[in-house]
Amino acid sequence: METKETYHHGNLRQALLEEARSLIRVGGLSQLSMRKLAEQVGVSRTAAYHHFKDKRALLIAIAQDGFEQLKEQAEQIPDELSATQKMVRRCKLYLDLAFDDPALYELMYGKVIWSEGASDTHLEGTAAQMFKDYCDFYAKLEALNEVRLVKPPALIARIHWATLHGLARLYVDGVFRIKPDTNQLATDIVDMRMAGIGVDQQVE
Amino acid sequence: METKETYHHGNLRQALLEEARSLIRVGGLSQLSMRKLAEQVGVSRTAAYHHFKDKRALLIAIAQDGFEQLKEQAEQIPDELSATQKMVRRCKLYLDLAFDDPALYELMYGKVIWSEGASDTHLEGTAAQMFKDYCDFYAKLEALNEVRLVKPPALIARIHWATLHGLARLYVDGVFRIKPDTNQLATDIVDMRMAGIGVDQQVE
DNA sequence: CTTGTGTTTTTGACGTTGTCTAGTTGTGGC
DNA sequence: GCCACAACTAGACAACGTCAAAAACACAAG
């Protein structure tokens, strides 16, 4: 790679994304500014605007990367696990994201992306898919006669996600300050959710 | 009240709080600026700094008012209701706050207050009390032999609050855009929570 | 090697923000 | 009426996000 004395960075977009990711991991979303970011990367304060329409576009790109990473992690869950065990793993991945990288979680599931409609982020499908996965999970358990749903799967899925999101946000925002054992917590949530809809035995 | 041509407003602190409350209700937290607020109230941009140390101090005051209002509403729940019915009412009040005044909810339970430690806000006790109320609720049901807890009350209380908070935040942040029937939702949550910990009959 | 074109930066500038500080005005006690 | 203090106004500063013009760079064609 050539030196930085020249104008052309060469791979500025990627460098901005990586540096921004690092900055928010350390200082939180509120500590990220386009000027500080540019300074860290070694370019002028408006160089980023050639690669990103505005600050929100850069943040969206970081969130997209985060969703991609989460998806790749979910795909590594072994196929041979039961549906319930897979769900516990997915819940754990979700909680791990929030507890290990609170600012990325806040970006992915917070107002920057969602408050003005997310149609420009191509992430609405992602959120819908997550919701659908939860619905499918419960519908599948019922189809296998493993549980008897006493509420519609959509309601159960909504509350399932809300529970995870609430635990995440209460930590991300600083209301709860103690990082839990996410494996245990995911197990407890799925366990309680099983009991809530009629399953007879606890998660093994 | 005397005219506004004079320097002395007379009751600027209260006017700022009321106007700020109104501004965030309409435009959201991000639309509130000290300059716009001062202009709306008819004073110069730094007048507020005589009454509030900084912007965060003003926001804390609004959040404190919000908690006070929530507490007063909870105190109006009739004593003769069963513990479960009271809990449904409280859950409904909580959800109503989030769905009817999202910015106030975000302020009360979000980063402005909680991210740097809330010791200067005198609200830590409020959050702790809410958590304790949920714990007590479940412990009381168990003491009355109405339910059999299969998890510690602290975990159940934490997940109970997380569920409410998650539903609230998913709406406040714009991930979910449809305002639900909060009475039905509160009933469903408590209903499912009952089932989750072993209650034999649904909420009447 | 030169030239032209397109890309990618830098630089000057603007509007907005929160907040500091000095100065001005108003209030109330004596 | 005077004085001290409270409560404001006004000037100023630093930082922010972003726009647009100018400058530098990369590359292809001749």
PDB file of C-alpha atoms in Angstrom, chain A residues 97-99 101-107 165-177, chain B residues 110-111 114-115:
ATOM      1  CA  LEU A  97     -24.298  -8.760  20.384  1.00  0.00           C
ATOM      2  CA  ALA A  98     -26.013  -6.380  22.781  1.00  0.00           C
ATOM      3  CA  PHE A  99     -23.830  -7.128  25.778  1.00  0.00           C
ATOM      4  CA  ASP A 101     -21.051  -4.445  21.439  1.00  0.00           C
ATOM      5  CA  PRO A 102     -23.771  -2.189  22.870  1.00  0.00           C
ATOM      6  CA  ALA A 103     -23.235   0.672  20.430  1.00  0.00           C
ATOM      7  CA  LEU A 104     -23.503  -1.576  17.388  1.00  0.00           C
ATOM      8  CA  TYR A 105     -26.652  -3.087  18.849  1.00  0.00           C
ATOM      9  CA  GLU A 106     -28.083   0.395  19.470  1.00  0.00           C
ATOM     10  CA  LEU A 107     -27.284   1.334  15.894  1.00  0.00           C
ATOM     11  CA  HIS A 165     -34.804  -6.402  22.973  1.00  0.00           C
ATOM     12  CA  GLY A 166     -35.810  -5.135  26.393  1.00  0.00           C
ATOM     13  CA  LEU A 167     -33.009  -7.002  28.122  1.00  0.00           C
ATOM     14  CA  ALA A 168     -30.611  -5.663  25.524  1.00  0.00           C
ATOM     15  CA  ARG A 169     -31.758  -2.044  25.689  1.00  0.00           C
ATOM     16  CA  LEU A 170     -31.909  -1.910  29.476  1.00  0.00           C
ATOM     17  CA  TYR A 171     -28.224  -2.823  29.434  1.00  0.00           C
ATOM     18  CA  VAL A 172     -27.241  -0.738  26.392  1.00  0.00           C
ATOM     19  CA  ASP A 173     -28.861   2.370  27.892  1.00  0.00           C
ATOM     20  CA  GLY A 174     -27.368   1.792  31.331  1.00  0.00           C
ATOM     21  CA  VAL A 175     -30.520   1.051  33.322  1.00  0.00           C
ATOM     22  CA  PHE A 176     -29.163  -2.429  34.059  1.00  0.00           C
ATOM     23  CA  ARG A 177     -25.405  -2.383  34.466  1.00  0.00           C
TER      24      ARG A 177
ATOM     25  CA  GLY B 110     -33.063   6.039  27.897  1.00  0.00           C
ATOM     26  CA  LYS B 111     -29.448   7.055  27.700  1.00  0.00           C
ATOM     27  CA  TRP B 114     -28.991   6.336  32.502  1.00  0.00           C
ATOM     28  CA  SER B 115     -25.886   6.149  30.377  1.00  0.00           C
TER      29      SER B 115
END
